[in-house]
mmCIF file of C-alpha atoms in Angstrom:
data_model
loop_
_atom_site.group_PDB
_atom_site.id
_atom_site.type_symbol
_atom_site.label_atom_id
_atom_site.label_comp_id
_atom_site.label_asym_id
_atom_site.label_seq_id
_atom_site.Cartn_x
_atom_site.Cartn_y
_atom_site.Cartn_z
ATOM 1 C CA UNK F 1 86.788 69.092 53.623
ATOM 2 C CA UNK F 2 83.594 70.615 52.214
ATOM 3 C CA UNK F 3 83.488 73.011 55.221
ATOM 4 C CA UNK F 4 87.007 73.880 54.821
ATOM 5 C CA UNK F 5 86.455 74.700 51.160
ATOM 6 C CA UNK F 6 83.478 76.849 51.995
ATOM 7 C CA UNK F 7 85.411 78.698 54.703
ATOM 8 C CA UNK F 8 88.333 79.349 52.376
ATOM 9 C CA UNK F 9 86.029 80.413 49.564
ATOM 10 C CA UNK F 10 84.343 82.807 51.951
ATOM 11 C CA UNK F 11 87.437 84.319 53.300
ATOM 12 C CA UNK F 12 88.879 84.680 49.714
ATOM 13 C CA UNK F 13 85.561 86.492 48.671
ATOM 14 C CA UNK F 14 85.704 88.906 51.550
ATOM 15 C CA UNK F 15 89.361 89.671 50.785
ATOM 16 C CA UNK F 16 88.749 90.432 47.230
ATOM 17 C CA UNK F 17 86.009 92.802 48.127
ATOM 18 C CA UNK F 18 82.761 91.115 48.287
ATOM 19 C CA UNK F 19 80.981 92.296 51.372
ATOM 20 C CA UNK F 20 79.096 90.066 53.827
ATOM 21 C CA UNK F 21 75.236 90.324 53.314
ATOM 22 C CA UNK F 22 74.035 88.589 56.399
ATOM 23 C CA UNK F 23 72.571 91.695 58.003
ATOM 24 C CA UNK F 24 68.881 92.515 57.445
ATOM 25 C CA UNK F 25 69.515 96.230 57.755
ATOM 26 C CA UNK F 26 70.731 98.256 54.771
ATOM 27 C CA UNK F 27 72.280 100.781 57.109
ATOM 28 C CA UNK F 28 74.124 98.002 59.034
ATOM 29 C CA UNK F 29 75.458 96.731 55.674
ATOM 30 C CA UNK F 30 76.610 100.171 54.641
ATOM 31 C CA UNK F 31 78.316 100.612 57.970
ATOM 32 C CA UNK F 32 79.901 97.225 57.903
ATOM 33 C CA UNK F 33 81.256 97.733 54.434
ATOM 34 C CA UNK F 34 82.663 101.223 55.257
ATOM 35 C CA UNK F 35 84.286 99.823 58.306
ATOM 36 C CA UNK F 36 85.708 96.753 56.562
ATOM 37 C CA UNK F 37 86.980 98.854 53.615
ATOM 38 C CA UNK F 38 88.662 101.430 55.834
ATOM 39 C CA UNK F 39 90.491 98.867 58.021
ATOM 40 C CA UNK F 40 91.404 96.864 54.968
ATOM 41 C CA UNK F 41 93.003 99.783 53.130
ATOM 42 C CA UNK F 42 94.882 100.852 56.297
ATOM 43 C CA UNK F 43 96.364 97.389 56.736
ATOM 44 C CA UNK F 44 97.227 96.759 53.012
ATOM 45 C CA UNK F 45 98.612 100.344 52.732
ATOM 46 C CA UNK F 46 101.005 99.780 55.605
ATOM 47 C CA UNK F 47 102.224 96.478 54.121
ATOM 48 C CA UNK F 48 102.764 97.975 50.674
ATOM 49 C CA UNK F 49 104.646 101.022 52.026
ATOM 50 C CA UNK F 50 106.860 98.637 54.100
ATOM 51 C CA UNK F 51 107.384 96.448 51.021
ATOM 52 C CA UNK F 52 108.310 99.330 48.780
ATOM 53 C CA UNK F 53 110.759 100.839 51.373
ATOM 54 C CA UNK F 54 112.351 97.583 52.094
ATOM 55 C CA UNK F 55 112.844 96.722 48.453
ATOM 56 C CA UNK F 56 114.159 100.235 47.723
ATOM 57 C CA UNK F 57 117.677 99.377 48.668
ATOM 58 C CA UNK F 58 117.675 95.793 47.753
ATOM 59 C CA UNK F 59 117.049 96.308 44.060
ATOM 60 C CA UNK F 60 119.706 97.324 41.569
ATOM 61 C CA UNK F 61 119.844 100.815 40.055
ATOM 62 C CA UNK F 62 118.873 99.950 36.476
ATOM 63 C CA UNK F 63 119.543 103.211 34.587
ATOM 64 C CA UNK F 64 122.875 104.784 34.271
ATOM 65 C CA UNK F 65 121.185 108.172 33.796
ATOM 66 C CA UNK F 66 119.858 107.814 37.325
ATOM 67 C CA UNK F 67 123.529 107.603 38.575
ATOM 68 C CA UNK F 68 125.221 110.341 36.443
ATOM 69 C CA UNK F 69 122.527 112.776 35.729
ATOM 70 C CA UNK F 70 120.832 112.739 39.121
ATOM 71 C CA UNK F 71 122.830 111.138 42.126
ATOM 72 C CA UNK F 72 126.029 112.573 40.851
ATOM 73 C CA UNK F 73 124.678 116.187 40.616
ATOM 74 C CA UNK F 74 122.941 115.814 43.875
ATOM 75 C CA UNK F 75 126.354 114.574 45.368
ATOM 76 C CA UNK F 76 127.958 117.733 43.966
ATOM 77 C CA UNK F 77 125.270 120.028 45.432
ATOM 78 C CA UNK F 78 125.466 118.402 48.901
ATOM 79 C CA UNK F 79 129.299 117.599 49.169
ATOM 80 C CA UNK F 80 130.920 119.934 46.592
ATOM 81 C CA UNK F 81 132.322 117.215 44.377
ATOM 82 C CA UNK F 82 131.012 114.955 41.649
ATOM 83 C CA UNK F 83 131.058 114.141 38.031
ATOM 84 C CA UNK F 84 129.250 116.379 35.546
ATOM 85 C CA UNK F 85 127.569 115.210 32.394
ATOM 86 C CA UNK F 86 127.338 117.301 29.195
ATOM 87 C CA UNK F 87 123.688 117.962 29.876
ATOM 88 C CA UNK F 88 124.459 119.984 32.892
ATOM 89 C CA UNK F 89 127.446 121.804 31.347
ATOM 90 C CA UNK F 90 127.076 125.516 30.952
ATOM 91 C CA UNK F 91 127.513 125.488 27.069
ATOM 92 C CA UNK F 92 124.530 123.119 26.663
ATOM 93 C CA UNK F 93 122.480 123.564 29.930
ATOM 94 C CA UNK F 94 119.836 120.994 29.009
ATOM 95 C CA UNK F 95 119.070 119.993 32.485
ATOM 96 C CA UNK F 96 118.076 122.249 35.523
ATOM 97 C CA UNK F 97 119.399 121.905 39.099
ATOM 98 C CA UNK F 98 115.992 122.929 40.230
ATOM 99 C CA UNK F 99 114.785 119.367 40.074
ATOM 100 C CA UNK F 100 117.534 118.361 42.487
ATOM 101 C CA UNK F 101 116.819 121.164 45.115
ATOM 102 C CA UNK F 102 114.197 119.381 47.239
ATOM 103 C CA UNK F 103 116.298 116.358 47.512
ATOM 104 C CA UNK F 104 119.462 118.360 48.630
ATOM 105 C CA UNK F 105 117.372 119.587 51.613
ATOM 106 C CA UNK F 106 116.252 116.069 52.349
ATOM 107 C CA UNK F 107 119.739 114.705 52.157
ATOM 108 C CA UNK F 108 120.949 117.191 54.833
ATOM 109 C CA UNK F 109 118.136 116.160 57.002
ATOM 110 C CA UNK F 110 118.864 112.373 56.638
ATOM 111 C CA UNK F 111 122.580 113.045 57.205
ATOM 112 C CA UNK F 112 121.560 114.738 60.535
ATOM 113 C CA UNK F 113 119.511 111.590 61.472
ATOM 114 C CA UNK F 114 122.393 109.276 61.053
ATOM 115 C CA UNK F 115 122.190 108.339 64.701
ATOM 116 C CA UNK F 116 118.948 106.334 64.021
ATOM 117 C CA UNK F 117 120.863 103.944 61.999
ATOM 118 C CA UNK F 118 120.883 101.364 64.667
ATOM 119 C CA UNK F 119 117.072 101.117 64.698
ATOM 120 C CA UNK F 120 116.196 101.781 61.018
ATOM 121 C CA UNK F 121 119.370 100.300 59.427
ATOM 122 C CA UNK F 122 118.175 96.595 59.395
ATOM 123 C CA UNK F 123 114.909 97.623 57.884
ATOM 124 C CA UNK F 124 116.494 99.751 55.197
ATOM 125 C CA UNK F 125 119.713 97.762 54.348
ATOM 126 C CA UNK F 126 119.338 94.350 55.864
ATOM 127 C CA UNK F 127 122.563 92.618 56.988
ATOM 128 C CA UNK F 128 125.067 95.379 55.860
ATOM 129 C CA UNK F 129 123.980 97.841 58.517
ATOM 130 C CA UNK F 130 127.302 97.771 60.345
ATOM 131 C CA UNK F 131 129.356 98.710 57.197
ATOM 132 C CA UNK F 132 127.313 101.624 55.778
ATOM 133 C CA UNK F 133 128.745 105.121 55.691
ATOM 134 C CA UNK F 134 126.938 108.401 56.199
ATOM 135 C CA UNK F 135 126.740 108.781 52.459
ATOM 136 C CA UNK F 136 125.318 105.304 51.811
ATOM 137 C CA UNK F 137 122.841 105.935 54.722
ATOM 138 C CA UNK F 138 121.765 109.204 53.128
ATOM 139 C CA UNK F 139 121.346 107.494 49.726
ATOM 140 C CA UNK F 140 119.229 104.673 51.221
ATOM 141 C CA UNK F 141 117.080 107.038 53.062
ATOM 142 C CA UNK F 142 116.472 109.070 49.899
ATOM 143 C CA UNK F 143 115.609 106.026 47.811
ATOM 144 C CA UNK F 144 113.301 104.759 50.736
ATOM 145 C CA UNK F 145 111.647 108.172 50.833
ATOM 146 C CA UNK F 146 110.918 107.976 47.045
ATOM 147 C CA UNK F 147 109.614 104.396 47.371
ATOM 148 C CA UNK F 148 107.363 105.344 50.265
ATOM 149 C CA UNK F 149 105.806 108.264 48.347
ATOM 150 C CA UNK F 150 105.067 105.885 45.439
ATOM 151 C CA UNK F 151 103.502 103.291 47.564
ATOM 152 C CA UNK F 152 101.448 106.045 49.178
ATOM 153 C CA UNK F 153 100.275 107.394 45.756
ATOM 154 C CA UNK F 154 99.345 103.769 44.822
ATOM 155 C CA UNK F 155 97.238 103.306 47.854
ATOM 156 C CA UNK F 156 95.449 106.567 47.466
ATOM 157 C CA UNK F 157 94.763 106.037 43.824
ATOM 158 C CA UNK F 158 93.305 102.596 44.425
ATOM 159 C CA UNK F 159 91.046 104.081 47.247
ATOM 160 C CA UNK F 160 89.858 106.720 44.977
ATOM 161 C CA UNK F 161 89.115 104.135 42.387
ATOM 162 C CA UNK F 162 87.093 102.172 45.011
ATOM 163 C CA UNK F 163 85.095 105.245 45.899
ATOM 164 C CA UNK F 164 84.472 106.107 42.185
ATOM 165 C CA UNK F 165 83.531 102.619 41.011
ATOM 166 C CA UNK F 166 81.842 101.365 44.210
ATOM 167 C CA UNK F 167 83.810 98.166 43.474
ATOM 168 C CA UNK F 168 86.221 96.671 45.927
ATOM 169 C CA UNK F 169 87.348 93.969 43.506
ATOM 170 C CA UNK F 170 88.383 96.490 40.798
ATOM 171 C CA UNK F 171 90.327 98.530 43.258
ATOM 172 C CA UNK F 172 91.867 95.424 44.844
ATOM 173 C CA UNK F 173 92.950 93.795 41.629
ATOM 174 C CA UNK F 174 94.437 97.079 40.449
ATOM 175 C CA UNK F 175 96.537 97.299 43.597
ATOM 176 C CA UNK F 176 97.608 93.703 43.257
ATOM 177 C CA UNK F 177 98.653 94.276 39.594
ATOM 178 C CA UNK F 178 100.669 97.398 40.693
ATOM 179 C CA UNK F 179 102.224 95.789 43.653
ATOM 180 C CA UNK F 180 103.541 92.689 41.775
ATOM 181 C CA UNK F 181 104.633 94.619 38.666
ATOM 182 C CA UNK F 182 108.347 94.531 38.161
ATOM 183 C CA UNK F 183 108.357 97.995 36.417
ATOM 184 C CA UNK F 184 106.712 99.577 39.561
ATOM 185 C CA UNK F 185 109.120 97.846 41.855
ATOM 186 C CA UNK F 186 112.063 99.342 39.958
ATOM 187 C CA UNK F 187 110.516 102.747 39.464
ATOM 188 C CA UNK F 188 109.413 103.181 43.147
ATOM 189 C CA UNK F 189 112.916 103.863 44.458
ATOM 190 C CA UNK F 190 114.454 105.414 41.364
ATOM 191 C CA UNK F 191 115.528 109.053 41.251
ATOM 192 C CA UNK F 192 114.318 109.839 37.793
ATOM 193 C CA UNK F 193 111.951 112.445 36.340
ATOM 194 C CA UNK F 194 109.834 109.525 34.903
ATOM 195 C CA UNK F 195 109.429 108.083 38.411
ATOM 196 C CA UNK F 196 108.561 111.507 39.894
ATOM 197 C CA UNK F 197 106.113 111.925 37.080
ATOM 198 C CA UNK F 198 104.672 108.562 38.168
ATOM 199 C CA UNK F 199 104.007 109.786 41.634
ATOM 200 C CA UNK F 200 102.485 113.025 40.436
ATOM 201 C CA UNK F 201 100.363 111.385 37.841
ATOM 202 C CA UNK F 202 98.882 108.922 40.343
ATOM 203 C CA UNK F 203 98.040 111.934 42.665
ATOM 204 C CA UNK F 204 96.530 113.766 39.787
ATOM 205 C CA UNK F 205 94.435 110.647 38.811
ATOM 206 C CA UNK F 206 93.409 110.500 42.521
ATOM 207 C CA UNK F 207 92.205 113.958 42.604
ATOM 208 C CA UNK F 208 90.402 113.517 39.121
ATOM 209 C CA UNK F 209 88.500 110.395 40.466
ATOM 210 C CA UNK F 210 87.511 112.440 43.426
ATOM 211 C CA UNK F 211 86.291 115.274 41.105
ATOM 212 C CA UNK F 212 88.844 117.786 42.667
ATOM 213 C CA UNK F 213 89.742 119.381 39.420
ATOM 214 C CA UNK F 214 91.918 122.140 40.508
ATOM 215 C CA UNK F 215 94.460 119.925 42.330
ATOM 216 C CA UNK F 216 94.198 117.574 39.353
ATOM 217 C CA UNK F 217 95.663 120.188 36.934
ATOM 218 C CA UNK F 218 98.064 121.594 39.672
ATOM 219 C CA UNK F 219 99.666 118.154 39.851
ATOM 220 C CA UNK F 220 99.913 118.173 36.062
ATOM 221 C CA UNK F 221 101.604 121.512 35.868
ATOM 222 C CA UNK F 222 104.139 120.678 38.633
ATOM 223 C CA UNK F 223 104.854 117.335 36.853
ATOM 224 C CA UNK F 224 105.409 119.011 33.589
ATOM 225 C CA UNK F 225 107.386 121.998 34.764
ATOM 226 C CA UNK F 226 109.293 120.741 37.806
ATOM 227 C CA UNK F 227 110.489 117.385 36.586
ATOM 228 C CA UNK F 228 112.176 118.519 33.393
ATOM 229 C CA UNK F 229 110.508 115.668 31.573
ATOM 230 C CA UNK F 230 107.939 117.488 29.309
ATOM 231 C CA UNK F 231 106.893 114.389 27.372
ATOM 232 C CA UNK F 232 104.904 113.537 30.357
ATOM 233 C CA UNK F 233 102.416 116.421 29.793
ATOM 234 C CA UNK F 234 100.694 113.952 27.263
ATOM 235 C CA UNK F 235 99.456 111.984 30.269
ATOM 236 C CA UNK F 236 97.358 114.845 31.524
ATOM 237 C CA UNK F 237 95.802 115.734 28.280
ATOM 238 C CA UNK F 238 92.769 113.390 28.527
ATOM 239 C CA UNK F 239 92.024 114.577 32.138
ATOM 240 C CA UNK F 240 92.334 118.179 30.954
ATOM 241 C CA UNK F 241 89.921 117.606 28.067
ATOM 242 C CA UNK F 242 87.486 116.063 30.551
ATOM 243 C CA UNK F 243 87.800 118.999 32.866
ATOM 244 C CA UNK F 244 87.268 121.420 30.061
ATOM 245 C CA UNK F 245 84.241 119.391 28.798
ATOM 246 C CA UNK F 246 82.747 119.100 32.412
ATOM 247 C CA UNK F 247 83.242 122.898 32.927
ATOM 248 C CA UNK F 248 81.449 123.568 29.720
ATOM 249 C CA UNK F 249 78.635 121.284 30.342
ATOM 250 C CA UNK F 250 77.951 122.377 33.855
#
């Protein structure tokens, strides 16, 4: 039992990010660490993306605004019919259709790919594959796309955190917390400005940790102007101040 405990402890330590140190060569350690880290992130990234996409159409839509302020107008732009909330009404015009434009293009693409339902349907929808219509197929593909982009942004952020801090455990635990968060699970497949802001914010943070300051601010500008959710601009203020300070000092 002692040997089993030691083995399990060793495997857990490796999984959480502590690299093996049996090699006598510093270069061998660095090479082994880099190889382990690369393969680990690739494997975990694939699992997280598959998990987010799988859960995107198995979790309920939690916000009525998502239905009536985004899915309904998107349905109107694609099919020519749908309910209109007062925010989109011409006398008020509080919301812009520009935020919906990219999804309209994607919806046409996914509608064209309806023939792949036989292969992708069980993965996206589970047991209801035989009963889904073209519209449900398109909705599911759009939600899966949003969820996949969120997962990809999470992985890239944690990789950048690992590179910045040189600590695998910090990056690993950050990923575990995000992957098991109820809020992240619901937000991943949601078609809301706040969820789009989440994706762009993670991408901006990734570039900031990598000291790529122009893309950092570019993501901030796009997130603020394209999502129609100006409150999110506050998220980018600390990074903006740091970039200004860094430019001044250097």
